[in-house]
Short mmCIF file of N, CA and C in Angstrom, two decimals:
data_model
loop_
_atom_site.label_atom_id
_atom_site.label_comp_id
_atom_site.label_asym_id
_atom_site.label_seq_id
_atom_site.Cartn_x
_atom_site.Cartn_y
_atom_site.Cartn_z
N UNK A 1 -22.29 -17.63 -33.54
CA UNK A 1 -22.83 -16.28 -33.63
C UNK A 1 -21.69 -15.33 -33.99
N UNK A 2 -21.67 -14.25 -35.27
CA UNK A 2 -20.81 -13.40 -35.46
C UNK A 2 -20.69 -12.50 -34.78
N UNK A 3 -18.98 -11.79 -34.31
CA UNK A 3 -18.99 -11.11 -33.64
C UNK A 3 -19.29 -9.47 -33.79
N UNK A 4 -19.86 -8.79 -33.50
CA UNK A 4 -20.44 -7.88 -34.11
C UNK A 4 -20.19 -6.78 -32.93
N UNK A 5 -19.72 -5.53 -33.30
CA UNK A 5 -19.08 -4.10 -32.69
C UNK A 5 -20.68 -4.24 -31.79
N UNK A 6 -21.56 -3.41 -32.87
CA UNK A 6 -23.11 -3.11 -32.11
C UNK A 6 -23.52 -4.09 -31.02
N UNK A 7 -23.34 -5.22 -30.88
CA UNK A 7 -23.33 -6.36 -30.07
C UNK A 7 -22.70 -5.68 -28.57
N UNK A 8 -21.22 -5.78 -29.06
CA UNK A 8 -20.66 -5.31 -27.94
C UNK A 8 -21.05 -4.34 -27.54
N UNK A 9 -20.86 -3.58 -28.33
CA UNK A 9 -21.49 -1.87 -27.87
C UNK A 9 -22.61 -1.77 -26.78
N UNK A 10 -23.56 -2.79 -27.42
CA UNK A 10 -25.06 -2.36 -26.73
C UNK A 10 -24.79 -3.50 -25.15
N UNK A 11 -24.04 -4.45 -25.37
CA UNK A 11 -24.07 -5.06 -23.72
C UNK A 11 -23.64 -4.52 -22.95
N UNK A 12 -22.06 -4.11 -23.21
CA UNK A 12 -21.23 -2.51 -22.33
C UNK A 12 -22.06 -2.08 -21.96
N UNK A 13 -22.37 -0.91 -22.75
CA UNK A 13 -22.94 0.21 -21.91
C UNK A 13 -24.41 -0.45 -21.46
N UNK A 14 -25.20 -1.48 -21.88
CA UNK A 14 -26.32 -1.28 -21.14
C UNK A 14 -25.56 -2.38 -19.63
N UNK A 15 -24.60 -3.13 -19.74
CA UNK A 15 -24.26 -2.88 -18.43
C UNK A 15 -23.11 -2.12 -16.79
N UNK A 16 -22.58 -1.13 -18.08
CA UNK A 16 -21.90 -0.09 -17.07
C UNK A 16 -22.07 1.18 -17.56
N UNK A 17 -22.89 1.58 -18.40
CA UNK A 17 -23.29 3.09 -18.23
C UNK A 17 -23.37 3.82 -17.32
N UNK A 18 -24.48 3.23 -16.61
CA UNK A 18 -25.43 3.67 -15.71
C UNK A 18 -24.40 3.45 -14.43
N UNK A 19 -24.05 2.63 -14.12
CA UNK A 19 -23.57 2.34 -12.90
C UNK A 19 -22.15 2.49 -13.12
N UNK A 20 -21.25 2.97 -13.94
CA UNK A 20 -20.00 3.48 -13.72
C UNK A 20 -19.50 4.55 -14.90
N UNK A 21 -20.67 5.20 -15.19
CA UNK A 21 -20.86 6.23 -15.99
C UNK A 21 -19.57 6.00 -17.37
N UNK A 22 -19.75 5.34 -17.72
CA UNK A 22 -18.50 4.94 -18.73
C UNK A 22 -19.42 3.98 -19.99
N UNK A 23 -19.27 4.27 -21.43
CA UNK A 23 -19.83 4.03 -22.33
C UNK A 23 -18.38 3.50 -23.02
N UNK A 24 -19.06 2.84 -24.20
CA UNK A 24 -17.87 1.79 -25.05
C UNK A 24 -18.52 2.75 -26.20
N UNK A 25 -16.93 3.13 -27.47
CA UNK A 25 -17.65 3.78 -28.60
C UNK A 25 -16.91 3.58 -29.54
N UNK A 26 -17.15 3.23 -30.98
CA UNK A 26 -16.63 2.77 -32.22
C UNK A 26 -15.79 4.16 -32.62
N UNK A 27 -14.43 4.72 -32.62
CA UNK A 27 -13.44 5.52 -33.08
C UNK A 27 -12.99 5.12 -34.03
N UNK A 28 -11.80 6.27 -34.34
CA UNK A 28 -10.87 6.14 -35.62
C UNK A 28 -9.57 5.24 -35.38
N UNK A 29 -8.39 6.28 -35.86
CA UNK A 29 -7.67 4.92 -35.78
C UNK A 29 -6.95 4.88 -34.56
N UNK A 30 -6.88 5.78 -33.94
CA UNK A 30 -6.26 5.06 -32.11
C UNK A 30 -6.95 5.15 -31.44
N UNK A 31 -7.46 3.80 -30.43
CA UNK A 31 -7.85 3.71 -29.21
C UNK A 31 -7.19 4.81 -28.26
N UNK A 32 -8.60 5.19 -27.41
CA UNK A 32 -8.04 5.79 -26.27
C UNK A 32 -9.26 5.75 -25.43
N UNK A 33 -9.02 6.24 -24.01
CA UNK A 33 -9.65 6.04 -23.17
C UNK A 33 -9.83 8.15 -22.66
N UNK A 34 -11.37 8.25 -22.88
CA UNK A 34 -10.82 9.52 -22.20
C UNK A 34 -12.34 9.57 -20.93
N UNK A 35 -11.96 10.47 -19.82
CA UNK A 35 -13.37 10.33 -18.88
C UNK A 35 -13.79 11.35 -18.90
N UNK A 36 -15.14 11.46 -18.10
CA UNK A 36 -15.96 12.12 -18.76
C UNK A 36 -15.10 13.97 -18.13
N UNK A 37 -15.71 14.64 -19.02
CA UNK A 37 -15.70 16.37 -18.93
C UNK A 37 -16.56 17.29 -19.12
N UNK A 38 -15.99 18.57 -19.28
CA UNK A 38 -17.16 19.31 -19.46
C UNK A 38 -18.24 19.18 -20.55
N UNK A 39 -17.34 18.69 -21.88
CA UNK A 39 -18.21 18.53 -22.85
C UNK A 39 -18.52 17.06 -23.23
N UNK A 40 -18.60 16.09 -22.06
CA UNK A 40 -18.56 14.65 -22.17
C UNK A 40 -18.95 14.51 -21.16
N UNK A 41 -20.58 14.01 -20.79
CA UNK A 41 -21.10 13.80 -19.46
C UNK A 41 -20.53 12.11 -19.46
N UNK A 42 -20.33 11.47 -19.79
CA UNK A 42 -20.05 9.82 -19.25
C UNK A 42 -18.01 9.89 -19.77
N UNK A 43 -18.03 8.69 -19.29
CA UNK A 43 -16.13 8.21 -19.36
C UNK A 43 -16.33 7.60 -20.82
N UNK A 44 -15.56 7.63 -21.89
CA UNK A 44 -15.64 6.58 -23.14
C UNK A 44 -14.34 5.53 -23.05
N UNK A 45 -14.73 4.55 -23.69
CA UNK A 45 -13.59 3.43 -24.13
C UNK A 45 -13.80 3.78 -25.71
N UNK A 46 -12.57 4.57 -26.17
CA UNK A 46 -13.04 4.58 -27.64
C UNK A 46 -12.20 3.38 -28.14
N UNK A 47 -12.48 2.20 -29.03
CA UNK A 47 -11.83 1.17 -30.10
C UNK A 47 -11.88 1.90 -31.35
N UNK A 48 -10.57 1.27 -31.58
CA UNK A 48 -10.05 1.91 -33.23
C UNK A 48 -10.37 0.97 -34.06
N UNK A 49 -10.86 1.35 -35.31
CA UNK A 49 -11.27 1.15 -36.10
C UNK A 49 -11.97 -0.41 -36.75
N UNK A 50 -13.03 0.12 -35.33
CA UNK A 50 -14.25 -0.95 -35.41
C UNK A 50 -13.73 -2.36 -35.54
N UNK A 51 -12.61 -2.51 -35.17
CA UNK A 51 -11.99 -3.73 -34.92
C UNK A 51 -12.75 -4.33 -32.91
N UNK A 52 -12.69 -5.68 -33.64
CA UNK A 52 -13.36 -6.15 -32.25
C UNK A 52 -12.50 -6.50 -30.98
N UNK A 53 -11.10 -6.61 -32.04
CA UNK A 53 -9.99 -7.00 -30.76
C UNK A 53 -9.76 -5.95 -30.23
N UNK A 54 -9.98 -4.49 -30.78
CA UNK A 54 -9.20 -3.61 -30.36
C UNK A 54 -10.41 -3.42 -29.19
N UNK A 55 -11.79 -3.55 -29.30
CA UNK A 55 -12.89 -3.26 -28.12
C UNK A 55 -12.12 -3.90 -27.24
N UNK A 56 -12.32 -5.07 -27.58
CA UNK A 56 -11.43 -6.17 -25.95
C UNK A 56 -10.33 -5.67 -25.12
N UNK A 57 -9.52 -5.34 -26.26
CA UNK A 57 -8.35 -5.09 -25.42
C UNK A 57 -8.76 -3.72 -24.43
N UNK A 58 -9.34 -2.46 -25.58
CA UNK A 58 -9.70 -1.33 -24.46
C UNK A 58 -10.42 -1.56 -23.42
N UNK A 59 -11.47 -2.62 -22.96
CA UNK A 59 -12.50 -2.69 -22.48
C UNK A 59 -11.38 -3.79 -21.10
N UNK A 60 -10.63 -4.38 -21.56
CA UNK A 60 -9.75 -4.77 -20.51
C UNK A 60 -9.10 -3.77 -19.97
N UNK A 61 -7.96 -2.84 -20.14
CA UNK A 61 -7.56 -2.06 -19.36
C UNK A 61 -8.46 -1.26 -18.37
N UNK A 62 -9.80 -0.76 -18.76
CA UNK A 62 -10.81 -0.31 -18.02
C UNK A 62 -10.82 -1.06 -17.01
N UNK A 63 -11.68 -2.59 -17.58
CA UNK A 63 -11.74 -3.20 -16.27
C UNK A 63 -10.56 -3.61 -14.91
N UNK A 64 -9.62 -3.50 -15.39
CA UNK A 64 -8.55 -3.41 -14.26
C UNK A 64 -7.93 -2.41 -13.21
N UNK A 65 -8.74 -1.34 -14.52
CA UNK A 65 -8.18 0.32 -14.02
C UNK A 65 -9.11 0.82 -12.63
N UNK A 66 -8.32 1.34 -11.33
CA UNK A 66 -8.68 1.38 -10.60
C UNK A 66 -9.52 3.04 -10.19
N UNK A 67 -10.60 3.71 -9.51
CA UNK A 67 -10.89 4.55 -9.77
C UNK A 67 -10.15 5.73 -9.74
N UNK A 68 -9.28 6.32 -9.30
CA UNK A 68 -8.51 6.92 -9.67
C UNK A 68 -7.37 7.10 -10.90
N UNK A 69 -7.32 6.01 -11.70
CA UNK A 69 -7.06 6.23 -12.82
C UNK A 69 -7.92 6.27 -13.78
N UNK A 70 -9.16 5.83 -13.34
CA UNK A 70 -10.42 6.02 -14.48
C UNK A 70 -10.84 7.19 -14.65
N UNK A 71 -9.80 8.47 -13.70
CA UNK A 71 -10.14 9.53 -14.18
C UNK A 71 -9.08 10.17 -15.24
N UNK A 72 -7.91 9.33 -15.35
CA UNK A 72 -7.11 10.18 -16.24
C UNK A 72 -7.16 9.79 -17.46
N UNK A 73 -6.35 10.71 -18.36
CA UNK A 73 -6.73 9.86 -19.69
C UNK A 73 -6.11 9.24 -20.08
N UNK A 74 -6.48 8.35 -20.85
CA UNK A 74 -5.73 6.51 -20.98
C UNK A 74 -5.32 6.16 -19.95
N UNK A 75 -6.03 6.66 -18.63
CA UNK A 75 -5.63 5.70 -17.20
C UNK A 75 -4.10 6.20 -16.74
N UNK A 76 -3.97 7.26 -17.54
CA UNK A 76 -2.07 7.90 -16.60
C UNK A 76 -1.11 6.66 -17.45
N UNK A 77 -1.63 5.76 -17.86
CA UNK A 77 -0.66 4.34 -18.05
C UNK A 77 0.53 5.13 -18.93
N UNK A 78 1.57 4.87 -18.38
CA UNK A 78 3.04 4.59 -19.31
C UNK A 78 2.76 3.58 -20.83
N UNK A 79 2.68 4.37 -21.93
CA UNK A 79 2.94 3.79 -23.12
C UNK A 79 3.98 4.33 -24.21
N UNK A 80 4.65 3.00 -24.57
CA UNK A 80 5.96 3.41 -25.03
C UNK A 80 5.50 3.09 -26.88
N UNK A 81 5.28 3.66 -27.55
CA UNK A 81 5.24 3.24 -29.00
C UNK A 81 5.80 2.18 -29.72
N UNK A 82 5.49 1.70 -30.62
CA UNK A 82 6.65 0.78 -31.69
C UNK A 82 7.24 0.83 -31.90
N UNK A 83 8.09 0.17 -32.14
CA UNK A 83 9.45 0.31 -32.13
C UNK A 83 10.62 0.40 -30.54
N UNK A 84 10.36 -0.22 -30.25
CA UNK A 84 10.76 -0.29 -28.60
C UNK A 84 12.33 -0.99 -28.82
N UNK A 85 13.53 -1.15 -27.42
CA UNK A 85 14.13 -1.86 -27.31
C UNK A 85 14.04 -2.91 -27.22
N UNK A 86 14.28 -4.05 -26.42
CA UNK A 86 14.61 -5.19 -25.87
C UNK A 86 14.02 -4.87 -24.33
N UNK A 87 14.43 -3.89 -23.64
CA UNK A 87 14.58 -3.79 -22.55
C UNK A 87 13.11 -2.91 -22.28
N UNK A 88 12.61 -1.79 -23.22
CA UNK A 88 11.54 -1.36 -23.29
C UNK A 88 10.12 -2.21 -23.47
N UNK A 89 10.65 -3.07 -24.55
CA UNK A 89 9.78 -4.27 -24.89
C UNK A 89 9.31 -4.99 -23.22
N UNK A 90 10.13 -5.54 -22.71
CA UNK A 90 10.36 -6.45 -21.69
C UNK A 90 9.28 -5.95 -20.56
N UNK A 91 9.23 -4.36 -20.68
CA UNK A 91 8.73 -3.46 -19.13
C UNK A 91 7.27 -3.59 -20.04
N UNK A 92 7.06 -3.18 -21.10
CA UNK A 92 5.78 -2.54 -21.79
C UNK A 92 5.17 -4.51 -21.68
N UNK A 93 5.45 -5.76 -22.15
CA UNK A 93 5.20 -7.03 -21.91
C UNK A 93 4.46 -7.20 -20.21
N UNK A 94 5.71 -6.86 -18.97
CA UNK A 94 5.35 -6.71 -17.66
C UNK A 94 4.06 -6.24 -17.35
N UNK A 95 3.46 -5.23 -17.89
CA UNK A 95 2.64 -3.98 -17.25
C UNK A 95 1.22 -4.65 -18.42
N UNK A 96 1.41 -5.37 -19.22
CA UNK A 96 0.29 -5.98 -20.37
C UNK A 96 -0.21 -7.21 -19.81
N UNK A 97 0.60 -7.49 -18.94
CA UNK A 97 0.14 -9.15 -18.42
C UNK A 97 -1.34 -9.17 -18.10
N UNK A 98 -1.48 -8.22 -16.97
CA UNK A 98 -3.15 -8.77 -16.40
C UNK A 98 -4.15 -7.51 -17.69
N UNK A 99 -3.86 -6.53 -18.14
CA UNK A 99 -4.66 -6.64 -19.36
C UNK A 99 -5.48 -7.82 -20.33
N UNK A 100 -4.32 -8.04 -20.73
CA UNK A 100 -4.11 -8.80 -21.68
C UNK A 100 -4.56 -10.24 -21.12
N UNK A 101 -4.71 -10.77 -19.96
CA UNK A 101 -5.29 -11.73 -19.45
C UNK A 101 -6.80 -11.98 -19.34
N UNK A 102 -7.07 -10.34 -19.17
CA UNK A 102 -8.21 -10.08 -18.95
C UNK A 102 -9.19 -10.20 -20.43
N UNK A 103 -8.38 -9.33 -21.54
CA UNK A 103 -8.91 -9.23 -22.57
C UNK A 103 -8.85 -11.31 -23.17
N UNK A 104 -8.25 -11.86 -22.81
CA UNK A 104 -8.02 -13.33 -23.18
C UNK A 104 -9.35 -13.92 -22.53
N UNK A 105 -9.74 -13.34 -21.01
CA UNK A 105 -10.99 -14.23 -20.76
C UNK A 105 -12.09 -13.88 -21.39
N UNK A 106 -11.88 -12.50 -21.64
CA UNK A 106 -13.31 -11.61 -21.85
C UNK A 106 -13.82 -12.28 -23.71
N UNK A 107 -12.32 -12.38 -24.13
CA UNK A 107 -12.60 -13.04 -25.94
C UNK A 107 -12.98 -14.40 -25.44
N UNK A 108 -12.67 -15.00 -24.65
CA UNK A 108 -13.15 -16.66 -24.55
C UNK A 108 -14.38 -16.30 -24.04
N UNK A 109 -15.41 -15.58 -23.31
CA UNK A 109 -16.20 -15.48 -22.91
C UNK A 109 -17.50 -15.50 -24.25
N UNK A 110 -16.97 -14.64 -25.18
CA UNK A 110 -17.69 -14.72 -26.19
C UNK A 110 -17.07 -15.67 -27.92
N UNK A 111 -16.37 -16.41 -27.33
CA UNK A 111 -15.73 -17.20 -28.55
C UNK A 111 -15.41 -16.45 -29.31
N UNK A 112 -14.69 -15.46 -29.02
CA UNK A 112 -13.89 -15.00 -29.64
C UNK A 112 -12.30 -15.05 -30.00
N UNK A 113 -11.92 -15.52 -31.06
CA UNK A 113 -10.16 -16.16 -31.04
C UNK A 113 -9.17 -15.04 -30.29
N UNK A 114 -8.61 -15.21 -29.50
CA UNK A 114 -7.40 -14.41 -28.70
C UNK A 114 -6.31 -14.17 -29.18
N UNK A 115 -5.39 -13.50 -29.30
CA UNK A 115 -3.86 -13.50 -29.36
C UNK A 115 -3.25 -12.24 -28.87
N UNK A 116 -1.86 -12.88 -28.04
CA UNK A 116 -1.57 -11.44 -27.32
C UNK A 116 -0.72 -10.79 -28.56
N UNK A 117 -0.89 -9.54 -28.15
CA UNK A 117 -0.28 -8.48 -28.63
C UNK A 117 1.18 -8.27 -28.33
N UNK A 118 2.22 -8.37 -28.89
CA UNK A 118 3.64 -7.58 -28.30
C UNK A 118 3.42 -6.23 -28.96
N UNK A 119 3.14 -5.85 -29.52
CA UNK A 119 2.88 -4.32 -30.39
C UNK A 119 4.24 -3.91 -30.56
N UNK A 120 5.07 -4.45 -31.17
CA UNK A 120 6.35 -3.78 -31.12
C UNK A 120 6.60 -4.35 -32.81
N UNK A 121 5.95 -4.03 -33.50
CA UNK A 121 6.28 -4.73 -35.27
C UNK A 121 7.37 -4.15 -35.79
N UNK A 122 8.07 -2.79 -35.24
CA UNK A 122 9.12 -2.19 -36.42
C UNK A 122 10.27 -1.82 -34.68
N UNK A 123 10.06 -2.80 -33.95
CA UNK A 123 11.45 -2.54 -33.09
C UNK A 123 12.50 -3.36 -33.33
N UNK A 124 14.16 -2.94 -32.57
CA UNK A 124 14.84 -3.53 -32.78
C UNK A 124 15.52 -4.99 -32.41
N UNK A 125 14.08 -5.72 -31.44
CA UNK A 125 14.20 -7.21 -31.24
C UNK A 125 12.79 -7.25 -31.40
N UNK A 126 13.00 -8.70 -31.37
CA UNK A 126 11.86 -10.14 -31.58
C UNK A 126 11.47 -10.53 -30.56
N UNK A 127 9.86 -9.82 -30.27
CA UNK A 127 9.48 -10.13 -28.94
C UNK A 127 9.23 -11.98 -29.11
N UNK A 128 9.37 -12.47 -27.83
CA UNK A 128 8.91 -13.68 -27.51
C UNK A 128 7.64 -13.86 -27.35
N UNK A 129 6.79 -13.84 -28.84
CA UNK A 129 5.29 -14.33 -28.09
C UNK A 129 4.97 -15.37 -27.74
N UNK A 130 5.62 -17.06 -28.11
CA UNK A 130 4.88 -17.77 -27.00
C UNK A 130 5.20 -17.46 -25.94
N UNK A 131 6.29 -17.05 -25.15
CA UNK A 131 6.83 -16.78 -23.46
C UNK A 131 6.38 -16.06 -23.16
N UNK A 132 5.70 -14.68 -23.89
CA UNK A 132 4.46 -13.53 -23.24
C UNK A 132 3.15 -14.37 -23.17
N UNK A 133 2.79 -15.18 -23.87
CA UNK A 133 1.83 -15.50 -24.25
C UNK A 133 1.35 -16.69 -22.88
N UNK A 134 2.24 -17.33 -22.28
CA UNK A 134 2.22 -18.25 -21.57
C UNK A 134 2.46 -17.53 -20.14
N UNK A 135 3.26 -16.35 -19.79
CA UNK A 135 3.04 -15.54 -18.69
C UNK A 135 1.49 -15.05 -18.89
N UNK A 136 0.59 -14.53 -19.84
CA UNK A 136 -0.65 -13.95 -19.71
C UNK A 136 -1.28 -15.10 -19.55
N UNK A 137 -1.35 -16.62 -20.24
CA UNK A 137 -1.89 -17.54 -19.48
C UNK A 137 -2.03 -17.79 -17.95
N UNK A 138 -0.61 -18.14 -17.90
CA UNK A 138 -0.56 -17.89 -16.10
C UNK A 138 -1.59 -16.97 -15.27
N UNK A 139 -1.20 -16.24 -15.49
CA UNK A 139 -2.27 -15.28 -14.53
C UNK A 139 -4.12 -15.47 -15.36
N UNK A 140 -4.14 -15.79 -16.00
CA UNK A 140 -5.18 -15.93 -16.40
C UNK A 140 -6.28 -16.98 -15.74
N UNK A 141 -5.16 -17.74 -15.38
CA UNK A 141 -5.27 -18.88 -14.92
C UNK A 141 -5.64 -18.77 -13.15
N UNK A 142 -4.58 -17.83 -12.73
CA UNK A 142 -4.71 -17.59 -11.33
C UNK A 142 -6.21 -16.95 -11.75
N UNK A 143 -6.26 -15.72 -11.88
CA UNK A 143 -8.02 -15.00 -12.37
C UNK A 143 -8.79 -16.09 -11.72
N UNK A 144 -8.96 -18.00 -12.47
CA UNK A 144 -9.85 -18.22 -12.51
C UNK A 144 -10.40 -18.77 -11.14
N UNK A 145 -8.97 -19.30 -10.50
CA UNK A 145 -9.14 -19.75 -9.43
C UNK A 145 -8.96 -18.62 -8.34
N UNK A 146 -8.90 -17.62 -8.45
CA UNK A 146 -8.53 -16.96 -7.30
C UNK A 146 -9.48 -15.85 -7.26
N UNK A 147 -10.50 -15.59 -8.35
CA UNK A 147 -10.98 -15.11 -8.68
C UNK A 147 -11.30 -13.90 -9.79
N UNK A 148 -12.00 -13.23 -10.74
CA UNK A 148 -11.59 -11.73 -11.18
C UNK A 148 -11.49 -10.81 -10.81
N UNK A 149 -11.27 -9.41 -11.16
CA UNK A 149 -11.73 -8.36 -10.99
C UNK A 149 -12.78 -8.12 -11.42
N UNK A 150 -13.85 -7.35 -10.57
CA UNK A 150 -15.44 -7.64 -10.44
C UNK A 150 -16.14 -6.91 -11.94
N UNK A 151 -15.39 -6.19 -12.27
CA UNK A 151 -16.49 -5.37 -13.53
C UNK A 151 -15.88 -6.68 -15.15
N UNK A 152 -14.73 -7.39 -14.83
CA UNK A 152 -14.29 -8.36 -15.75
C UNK A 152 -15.26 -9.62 -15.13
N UNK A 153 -15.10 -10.04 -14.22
CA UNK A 153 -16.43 -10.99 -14.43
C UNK A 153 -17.75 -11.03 -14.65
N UNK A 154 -18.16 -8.90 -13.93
CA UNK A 154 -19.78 -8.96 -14.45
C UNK A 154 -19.96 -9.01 -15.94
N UNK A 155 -19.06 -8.95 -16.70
CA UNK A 155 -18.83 -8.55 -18.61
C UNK A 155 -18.57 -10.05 -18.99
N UNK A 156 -17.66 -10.60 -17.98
CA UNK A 156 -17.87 -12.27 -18.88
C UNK A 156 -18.79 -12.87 -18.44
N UNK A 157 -19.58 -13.23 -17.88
CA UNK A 157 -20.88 -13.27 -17.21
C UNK A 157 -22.19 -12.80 -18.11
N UNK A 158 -22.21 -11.62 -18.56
CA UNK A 158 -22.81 -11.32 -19.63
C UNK A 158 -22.35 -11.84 -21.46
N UNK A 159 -21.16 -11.57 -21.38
CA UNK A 159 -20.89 -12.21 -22.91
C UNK A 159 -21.44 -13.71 -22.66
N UNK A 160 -20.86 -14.12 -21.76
CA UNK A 160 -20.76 -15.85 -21.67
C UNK A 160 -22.67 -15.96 -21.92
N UNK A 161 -23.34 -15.44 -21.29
CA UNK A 161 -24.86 -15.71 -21.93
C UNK A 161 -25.47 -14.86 -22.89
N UNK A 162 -24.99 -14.37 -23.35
CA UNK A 162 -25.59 -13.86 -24.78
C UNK A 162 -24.54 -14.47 -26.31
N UNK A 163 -23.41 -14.92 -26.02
CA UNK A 163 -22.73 -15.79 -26.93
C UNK A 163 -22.91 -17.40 -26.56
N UNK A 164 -23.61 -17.43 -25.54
CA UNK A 164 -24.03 -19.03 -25.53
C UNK A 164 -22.52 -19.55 -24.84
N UNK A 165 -21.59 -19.61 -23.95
CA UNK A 165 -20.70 -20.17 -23.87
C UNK A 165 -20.34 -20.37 -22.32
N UNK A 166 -20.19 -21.99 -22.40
CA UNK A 166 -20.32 -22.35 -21.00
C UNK A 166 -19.43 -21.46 -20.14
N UNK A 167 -19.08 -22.17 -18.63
CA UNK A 167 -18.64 -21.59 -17.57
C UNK A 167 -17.00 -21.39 -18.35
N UNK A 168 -15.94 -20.65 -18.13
CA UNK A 168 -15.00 -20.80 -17.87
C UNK A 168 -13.83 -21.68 -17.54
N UNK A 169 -13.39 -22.94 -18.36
CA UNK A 169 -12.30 -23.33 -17.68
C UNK A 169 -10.77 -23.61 -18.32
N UNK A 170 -9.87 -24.08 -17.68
CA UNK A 170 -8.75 -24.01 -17.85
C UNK A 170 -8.01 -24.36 -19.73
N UNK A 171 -9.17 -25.49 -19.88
CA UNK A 171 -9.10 -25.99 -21.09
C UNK A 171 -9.31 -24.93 -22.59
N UNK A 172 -10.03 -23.59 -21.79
CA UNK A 172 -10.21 -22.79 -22.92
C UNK A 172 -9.17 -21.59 -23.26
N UNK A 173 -7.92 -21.72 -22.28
CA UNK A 173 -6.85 -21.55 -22.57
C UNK A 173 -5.67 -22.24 -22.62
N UNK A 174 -5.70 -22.66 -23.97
CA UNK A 174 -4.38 -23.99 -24.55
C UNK A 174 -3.23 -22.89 -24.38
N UNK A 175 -2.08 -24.16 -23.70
CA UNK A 175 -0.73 -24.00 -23.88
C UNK A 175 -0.42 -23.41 -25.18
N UNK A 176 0.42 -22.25 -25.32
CA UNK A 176 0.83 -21.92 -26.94
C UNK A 176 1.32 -22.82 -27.81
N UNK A 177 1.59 -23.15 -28.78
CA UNK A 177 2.46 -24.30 -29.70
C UNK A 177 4.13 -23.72 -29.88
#
């Protein structure tokens, strides 16, 4: 089954609209997260430019984000742009782990292909993506056995039966090459 924005769109919000006043919405070109205001009765996850990874990934930080940051915008989170150090790289990698774990189950949930992000294309080192890539496994891994965070499992729970895709297990996150 192709993966399709409207797809996503319409499972989101028809399953956290209502019950955590927060809607998913097709934007321009930067993602952001803003909640609701005076002239915005619900919270949005806006994805940039109708890209499906970029839904995932926004739709992960949400689900991790605790209610008090679901009121600020983009969640208060510390983000450092492209072009990072070594050492900037390293902290901005740290703080992506359970995102980015999250967004890894939520794409396996709907067979969707994964890959983490270092977002650092024009900095002055070479992030390590298999060694990020295998720390976001890890915890991904803990997730399964230890359990999720509850609005990331009610969403893979839903993808997983409307993309047809069995339960969750270890095997659907391979070691990097």
């Amino acid at each position: 089954m192709p993966h399709n924005n409207d797809d996503l769109i319409a499972i989101f919000n028809d399953t956290f609209l209502e019950r955590f006043n927060t809607e998913l919405v097709l934007g321009g070109d930067e993602p952001i997260y803003l909640p609701a205001d005076v002239d915005n009765a619900h919270h949005r996850i806006i994805f940039a430019r109708g890209f499906f990874a970029s839904a995932m990934h926004e739709i992960a930080h949400w689900c991790i984000a605790g209610p008090q940051r679901r009121l600020l915008e983009d969640y208060g989170y510390w983000y450092e742009p492209d072009g990072r150090t070594d050492a900037v790289q390293a902290e901005f990698e740290k703080v992506e782990i359970q995102p980015q774990a999250v967004e890894w189950i939520l794409s396996a949930s709907c067979g969707f292909r994964f890959q983490v992000s270092c977002d650092n294309l024009s900095g002055d080192c070479e992030p390590d993506r298999v060694g990020f890539t295998l720390k976001v496994r890890e915890q991904v891994l803990r997730f399964l056995v230890q359990g999720m965070p509850e609005r990331t499992q009610i969403l893979s729970d839903r993808l997983r039966v409307y993309y047809q895709v069995e339960p969750l297990t270890s095997a659907q996150f391979p070691v990097p090459a």
